[in-house]
mmCIF file of C-alpha atoms in Angstrom:
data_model
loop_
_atom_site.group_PDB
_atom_site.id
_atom_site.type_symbol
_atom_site.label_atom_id
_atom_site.label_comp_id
_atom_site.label_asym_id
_atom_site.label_seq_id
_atom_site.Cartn_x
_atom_site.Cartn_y
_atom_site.Cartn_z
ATOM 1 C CA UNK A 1 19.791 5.854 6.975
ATOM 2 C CA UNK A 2 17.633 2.899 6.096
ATOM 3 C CA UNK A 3 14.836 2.772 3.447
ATOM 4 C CA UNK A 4 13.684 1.850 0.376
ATOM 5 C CA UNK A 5 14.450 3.729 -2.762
ATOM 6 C CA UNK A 6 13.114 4.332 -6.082
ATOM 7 C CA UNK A 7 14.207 5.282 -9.130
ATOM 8 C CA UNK A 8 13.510 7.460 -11.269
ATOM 9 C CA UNK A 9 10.779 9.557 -9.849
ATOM 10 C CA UNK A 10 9.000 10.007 -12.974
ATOM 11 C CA UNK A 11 9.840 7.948 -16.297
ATOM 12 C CA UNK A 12 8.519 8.877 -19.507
ATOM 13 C CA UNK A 13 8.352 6.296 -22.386
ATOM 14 C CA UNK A 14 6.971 5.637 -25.830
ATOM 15 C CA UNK A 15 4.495 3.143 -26.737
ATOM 16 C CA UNK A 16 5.837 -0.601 -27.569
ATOM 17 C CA UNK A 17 9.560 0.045 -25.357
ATOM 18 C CA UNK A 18 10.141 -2.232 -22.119
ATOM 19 C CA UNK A 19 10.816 -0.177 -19.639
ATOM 20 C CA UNK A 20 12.931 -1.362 -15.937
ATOM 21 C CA UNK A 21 11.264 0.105 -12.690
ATOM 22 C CA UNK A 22 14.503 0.147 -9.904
ATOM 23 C CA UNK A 23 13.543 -0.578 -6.116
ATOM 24 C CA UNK A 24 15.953 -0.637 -3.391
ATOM 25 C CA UNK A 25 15.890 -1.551 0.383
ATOM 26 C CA UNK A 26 18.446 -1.602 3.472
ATOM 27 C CA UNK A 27 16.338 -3.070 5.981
ATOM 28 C CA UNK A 28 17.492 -6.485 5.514
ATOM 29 C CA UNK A 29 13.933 -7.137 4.866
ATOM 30 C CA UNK A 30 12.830 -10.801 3.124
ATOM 31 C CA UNK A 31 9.681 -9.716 1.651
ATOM 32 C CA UNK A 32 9.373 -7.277 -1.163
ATOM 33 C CA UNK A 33 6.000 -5.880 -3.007
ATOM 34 C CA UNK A 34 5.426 -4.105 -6.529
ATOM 35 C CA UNK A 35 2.026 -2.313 -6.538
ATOM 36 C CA UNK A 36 0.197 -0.316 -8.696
ATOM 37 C CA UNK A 37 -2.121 2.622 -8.110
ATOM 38 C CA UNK A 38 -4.763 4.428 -10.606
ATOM 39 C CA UNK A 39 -5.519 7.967 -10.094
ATOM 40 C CA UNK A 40 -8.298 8.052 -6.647
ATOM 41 C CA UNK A 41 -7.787 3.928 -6.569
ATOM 42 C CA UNK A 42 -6.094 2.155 -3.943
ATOM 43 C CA UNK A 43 -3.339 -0.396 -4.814
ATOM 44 C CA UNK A 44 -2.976 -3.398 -6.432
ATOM 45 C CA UNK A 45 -0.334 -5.903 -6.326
ATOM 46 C CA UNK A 46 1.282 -6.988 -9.480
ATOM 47 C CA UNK A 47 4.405 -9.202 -8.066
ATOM 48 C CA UNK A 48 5.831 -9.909 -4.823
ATOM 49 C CA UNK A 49 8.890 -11.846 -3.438
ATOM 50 C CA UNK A 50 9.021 -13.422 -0.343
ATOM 51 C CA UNK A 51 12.560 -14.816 -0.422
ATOM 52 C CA UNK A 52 15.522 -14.492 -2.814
ATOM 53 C CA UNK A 53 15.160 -16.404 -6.184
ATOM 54 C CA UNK A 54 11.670 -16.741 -5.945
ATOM 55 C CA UNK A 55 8.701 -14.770 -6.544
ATOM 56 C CA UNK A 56 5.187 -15.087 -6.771
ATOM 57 C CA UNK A 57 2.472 -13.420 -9.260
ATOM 58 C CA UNK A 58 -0.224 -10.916 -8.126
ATOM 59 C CA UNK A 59 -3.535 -9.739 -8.968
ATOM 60 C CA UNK A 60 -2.665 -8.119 -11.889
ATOM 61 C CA UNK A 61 0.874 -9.336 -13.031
ATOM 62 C CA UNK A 62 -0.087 -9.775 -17.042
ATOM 63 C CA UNK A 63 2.581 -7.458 -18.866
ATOM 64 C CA UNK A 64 4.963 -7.219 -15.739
ATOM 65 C CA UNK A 65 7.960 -9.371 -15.427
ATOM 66 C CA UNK A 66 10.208 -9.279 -12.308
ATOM 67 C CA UNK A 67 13.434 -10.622 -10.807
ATOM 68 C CA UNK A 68 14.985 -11.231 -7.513
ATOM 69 C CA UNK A 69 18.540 -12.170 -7.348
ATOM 70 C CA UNK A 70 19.695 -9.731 -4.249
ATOM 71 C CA UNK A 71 18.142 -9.470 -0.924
ATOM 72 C CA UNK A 72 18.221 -5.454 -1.453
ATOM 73 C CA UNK A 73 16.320 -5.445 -5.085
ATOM 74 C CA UNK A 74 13.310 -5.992 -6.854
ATOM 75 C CA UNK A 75 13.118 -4.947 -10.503
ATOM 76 C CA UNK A 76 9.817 -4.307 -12.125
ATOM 77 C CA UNK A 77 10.092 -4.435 -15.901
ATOM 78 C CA UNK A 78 6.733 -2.983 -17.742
ATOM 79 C CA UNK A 79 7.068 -5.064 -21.100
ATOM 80 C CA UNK A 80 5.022 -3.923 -24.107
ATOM 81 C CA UNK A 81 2.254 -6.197 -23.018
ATOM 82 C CA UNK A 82 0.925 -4.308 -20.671
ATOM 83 C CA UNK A 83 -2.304 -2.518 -22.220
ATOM 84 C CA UNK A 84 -2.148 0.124 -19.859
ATOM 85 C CA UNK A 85 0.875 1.125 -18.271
ATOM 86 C CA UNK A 86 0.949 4.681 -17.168
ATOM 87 C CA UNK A 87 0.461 4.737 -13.712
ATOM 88 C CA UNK A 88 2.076 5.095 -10.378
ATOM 89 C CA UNK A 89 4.400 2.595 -9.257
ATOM 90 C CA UNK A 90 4.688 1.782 -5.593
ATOM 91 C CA UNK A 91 7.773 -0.659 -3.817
ATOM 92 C CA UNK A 92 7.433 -2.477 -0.340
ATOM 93 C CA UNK A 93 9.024 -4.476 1.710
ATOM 94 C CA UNK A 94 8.690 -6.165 5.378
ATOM 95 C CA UNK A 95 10.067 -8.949 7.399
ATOM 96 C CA UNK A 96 9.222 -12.597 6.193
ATOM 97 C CA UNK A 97 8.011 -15.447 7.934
ATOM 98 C CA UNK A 98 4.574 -15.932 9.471
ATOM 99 C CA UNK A 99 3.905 -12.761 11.703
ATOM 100 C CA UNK A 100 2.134 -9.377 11.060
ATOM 101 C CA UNK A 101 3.952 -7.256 10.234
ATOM 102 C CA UNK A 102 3.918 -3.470 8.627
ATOM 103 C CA UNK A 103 5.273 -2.801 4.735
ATOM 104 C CA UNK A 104 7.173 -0.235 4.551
ATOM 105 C CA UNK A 105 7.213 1.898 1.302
ATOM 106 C CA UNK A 106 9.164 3.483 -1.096
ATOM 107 C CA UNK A 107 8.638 6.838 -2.587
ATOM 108 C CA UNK A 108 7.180 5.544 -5.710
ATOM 109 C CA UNK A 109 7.745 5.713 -9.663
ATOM 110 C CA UNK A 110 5.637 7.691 -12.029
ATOM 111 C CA UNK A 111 5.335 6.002 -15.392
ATOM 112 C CA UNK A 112 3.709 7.828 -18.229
ATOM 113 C CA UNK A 113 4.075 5.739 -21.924
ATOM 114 C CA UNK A 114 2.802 7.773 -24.675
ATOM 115 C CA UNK B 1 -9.283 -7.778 -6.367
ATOM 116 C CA UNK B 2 -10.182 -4.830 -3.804
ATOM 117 C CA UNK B 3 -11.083 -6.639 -0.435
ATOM 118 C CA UNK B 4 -11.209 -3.216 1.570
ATOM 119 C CA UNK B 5 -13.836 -0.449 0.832
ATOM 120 C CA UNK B 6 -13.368 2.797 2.462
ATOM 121 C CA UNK B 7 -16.576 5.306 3.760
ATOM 122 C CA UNK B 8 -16.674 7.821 3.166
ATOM 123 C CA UNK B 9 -14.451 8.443 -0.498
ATOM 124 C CA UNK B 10 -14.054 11.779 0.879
ATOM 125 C CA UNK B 11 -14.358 13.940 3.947
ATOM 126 C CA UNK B 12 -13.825 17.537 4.572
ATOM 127 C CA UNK B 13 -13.644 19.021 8.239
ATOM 128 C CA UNK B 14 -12.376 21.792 9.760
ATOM 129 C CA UNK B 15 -9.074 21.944 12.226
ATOM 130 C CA UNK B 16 -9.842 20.165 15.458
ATOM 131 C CA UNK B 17 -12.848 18.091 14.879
ATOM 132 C CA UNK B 18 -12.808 14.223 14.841
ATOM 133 C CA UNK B 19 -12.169 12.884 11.598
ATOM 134 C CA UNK B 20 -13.603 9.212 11.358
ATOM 135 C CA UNK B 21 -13.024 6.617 8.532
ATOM 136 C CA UNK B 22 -14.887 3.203 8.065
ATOM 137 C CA UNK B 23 -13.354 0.279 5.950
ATOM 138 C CA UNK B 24 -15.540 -2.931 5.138
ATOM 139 C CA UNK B 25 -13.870 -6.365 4.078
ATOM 140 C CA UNK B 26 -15.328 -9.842 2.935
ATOM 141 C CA UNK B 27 -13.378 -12.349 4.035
ATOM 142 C CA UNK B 28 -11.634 -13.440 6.990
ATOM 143 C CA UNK B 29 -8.312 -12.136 7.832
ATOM 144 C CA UNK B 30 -5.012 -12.257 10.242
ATOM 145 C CA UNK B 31 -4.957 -8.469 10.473
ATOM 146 C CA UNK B 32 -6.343 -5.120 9.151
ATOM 147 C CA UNK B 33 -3.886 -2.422 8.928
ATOM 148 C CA UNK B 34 -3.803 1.756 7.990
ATOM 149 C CA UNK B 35 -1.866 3.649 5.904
ATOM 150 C CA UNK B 36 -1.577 7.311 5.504
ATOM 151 C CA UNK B 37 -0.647 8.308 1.659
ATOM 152 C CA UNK B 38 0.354 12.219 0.832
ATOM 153 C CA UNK B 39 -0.334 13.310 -2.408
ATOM 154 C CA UNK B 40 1.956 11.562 -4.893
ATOM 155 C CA UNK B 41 3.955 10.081 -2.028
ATOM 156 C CA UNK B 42 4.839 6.776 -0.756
ATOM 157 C CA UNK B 43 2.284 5.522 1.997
ATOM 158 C CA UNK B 44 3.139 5.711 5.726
ATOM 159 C CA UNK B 45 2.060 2.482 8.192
ATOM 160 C CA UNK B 46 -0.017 3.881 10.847
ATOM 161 C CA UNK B 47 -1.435 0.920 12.492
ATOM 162 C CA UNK B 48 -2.049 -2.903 12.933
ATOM 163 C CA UNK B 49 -4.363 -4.666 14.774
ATOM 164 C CA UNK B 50 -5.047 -8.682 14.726
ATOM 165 C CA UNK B 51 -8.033 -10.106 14.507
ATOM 166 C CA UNK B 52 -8.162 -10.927 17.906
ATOM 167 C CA UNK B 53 -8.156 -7.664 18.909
ATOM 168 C CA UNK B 54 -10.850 -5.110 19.472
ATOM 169 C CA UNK B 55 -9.712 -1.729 19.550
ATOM 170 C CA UNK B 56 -6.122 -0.320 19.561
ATOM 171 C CA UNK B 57 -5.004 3.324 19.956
ATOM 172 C CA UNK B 58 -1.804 5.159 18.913
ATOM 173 C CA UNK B 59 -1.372 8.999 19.619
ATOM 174 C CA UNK B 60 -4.462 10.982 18.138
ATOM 175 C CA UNK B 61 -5.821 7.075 16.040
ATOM 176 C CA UNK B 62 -8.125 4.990 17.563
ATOM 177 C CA UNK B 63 -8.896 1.903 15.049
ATOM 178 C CA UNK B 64 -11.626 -0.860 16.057
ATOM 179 C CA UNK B 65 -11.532 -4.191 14.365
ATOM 180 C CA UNK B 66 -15.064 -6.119 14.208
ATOM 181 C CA UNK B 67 -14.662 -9.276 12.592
ATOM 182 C CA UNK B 68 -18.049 -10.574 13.196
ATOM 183 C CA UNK B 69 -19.440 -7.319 10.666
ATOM 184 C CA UNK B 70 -16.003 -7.272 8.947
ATOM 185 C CA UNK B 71 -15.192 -3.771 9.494
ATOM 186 C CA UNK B 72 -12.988 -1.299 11.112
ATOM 187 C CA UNK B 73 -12.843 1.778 11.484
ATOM 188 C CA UNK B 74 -10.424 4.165 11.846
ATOM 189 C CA UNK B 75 -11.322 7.676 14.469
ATOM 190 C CA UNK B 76 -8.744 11.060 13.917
ATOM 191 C CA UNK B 77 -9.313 12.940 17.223
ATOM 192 C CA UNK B 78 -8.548 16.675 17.371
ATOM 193 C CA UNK B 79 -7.503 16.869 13.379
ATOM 194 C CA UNK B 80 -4.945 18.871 12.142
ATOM 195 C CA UNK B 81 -4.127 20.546 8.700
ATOM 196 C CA UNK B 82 -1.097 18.091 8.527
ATOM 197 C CA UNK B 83 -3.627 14.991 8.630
ATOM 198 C CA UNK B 84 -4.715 16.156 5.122
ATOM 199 C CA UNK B 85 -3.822 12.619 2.941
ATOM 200 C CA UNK B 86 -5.358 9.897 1.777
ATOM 201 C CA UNK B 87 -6.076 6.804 4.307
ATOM 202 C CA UNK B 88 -6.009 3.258 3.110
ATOM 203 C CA UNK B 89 -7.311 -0.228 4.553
ATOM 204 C CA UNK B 90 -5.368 -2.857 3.882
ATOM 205 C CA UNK B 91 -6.388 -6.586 5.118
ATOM 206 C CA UNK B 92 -3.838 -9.313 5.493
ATOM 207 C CA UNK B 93 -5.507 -12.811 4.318
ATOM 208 C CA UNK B 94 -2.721 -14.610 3.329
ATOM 209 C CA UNK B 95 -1.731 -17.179 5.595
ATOM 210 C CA UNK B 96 1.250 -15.845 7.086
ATOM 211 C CA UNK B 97 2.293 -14.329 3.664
ATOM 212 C CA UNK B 98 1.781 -10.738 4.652
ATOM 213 C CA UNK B 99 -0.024 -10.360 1.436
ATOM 214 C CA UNK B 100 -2.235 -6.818 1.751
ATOM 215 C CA UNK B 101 -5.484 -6.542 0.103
ATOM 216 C CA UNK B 102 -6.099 -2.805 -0.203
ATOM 217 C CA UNK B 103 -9.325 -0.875 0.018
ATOM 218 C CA UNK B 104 -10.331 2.027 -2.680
ATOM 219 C CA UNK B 105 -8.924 4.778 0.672
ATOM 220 C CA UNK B 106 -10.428 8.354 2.063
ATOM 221 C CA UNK B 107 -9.639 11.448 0.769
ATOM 222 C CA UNK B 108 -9.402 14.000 3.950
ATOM 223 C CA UNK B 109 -8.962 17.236 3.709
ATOM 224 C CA UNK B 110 -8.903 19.409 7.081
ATOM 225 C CA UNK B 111 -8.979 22.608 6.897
ATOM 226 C CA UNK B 112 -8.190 25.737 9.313
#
């Protein structure tokens, strides 16, 4: 049954504690995607992978820190740096290379720092 | 950035009508695509279409693509309660990155 999963489905945490979002695929996709979405905005991409070992900032990466050392994950970490960080956390992925292709997307991570 | 706005925000229609959703862009792009987000869900691909193409259909969608006005829109025929989501824009401008821009999305709601 392939997909892309992530854990856990809603995360509490207090103020000032780094906190490590978990995304998962089994697609054998290249490409992977953290976004983040506001309540009634669209998304916006904080970090995004296009190969293993490497990664490449987004639009709004301040505060976010990220790794990619397997094919099948892409850990977000929210540091303390982030002003805002409750939100809802979206993972993607999708083929690499130069053609157009769909993302496909997990179920998504709802962070709420108090 | 936002590259993608979405017209209407929101839209309310009863069960079988059209439903149809407009997204503008500003710059130039390799492809526009839809998604489909449920409440607190994931979002759902429901279409791509290049900028070399015109119009594309799948099912119930019909999406146009009109890069000369940068916009496309995005037609529900014969809605259904199940529609009910949000719908997204998202423009690829990357270069072969399959970077997505997203737009701000429509809320529709169809009712019975």
């Amino acid at each position: 049954d392939g997909g892309i999963t992530q854990s856990p489905k809603y995360l509490f945490r207090k103020e000032g504690q780094n906190v490590t979002l978990s995304c998962e695929q089994n697609l054998n996709h290249d490409a992977m995607y953290w976004y983040r979405q506001d309540p009634g905005q669209g998304l916006r991409l904080i970090y995004y992978s296009q190969i293993v070992n490497d990664f490449q900032k987004g639009d709004i990466a301040e505060g976010y820190s990220v790794s990619r050392e397997k094919k099948e994950s892409f850990p977000l970490t929210v540091t303390s740096a982030q002003k805002n960080p409750t939100a809802f956390y979206l993972c993607a992925s999708t083929n690499g290379g130069t053609g157009a292709y769909e993302q496909y997307f997990g179920p998504g991570t709802r962070l709420t720092v108090t | 950035s936002q590259q993608g706005e979405e017209d209407p925000q929101a839209l309310s229609i009863q069960e079988g009508e059209n439903a149809t959703m407009n997204c503008s862009y500003k710059t130039s792009i390799n492809n526009l695509q839809w998604y489909r987000q449920n409440s607190g869900r994931g979002l759902v691909h429901l279409i791509l279409i290049r900028s070399n193409e015109r119009e594309k259909h799948s099912g119930r969608l019909r999406v146009t693509l009109d890069t000369s006005k940068k916009s496309s829109s995005l037609l529900i025929t014969a809605s259904r309660a199940a529609d009910t989501a949000s719908y997204f824009c998202a423009t690829d401008n990357s270069g072969g990155g399959n970077k997505l821009t997203f737009g701000t999305g429509t809320q529709l709601k169809v009712e019975l």
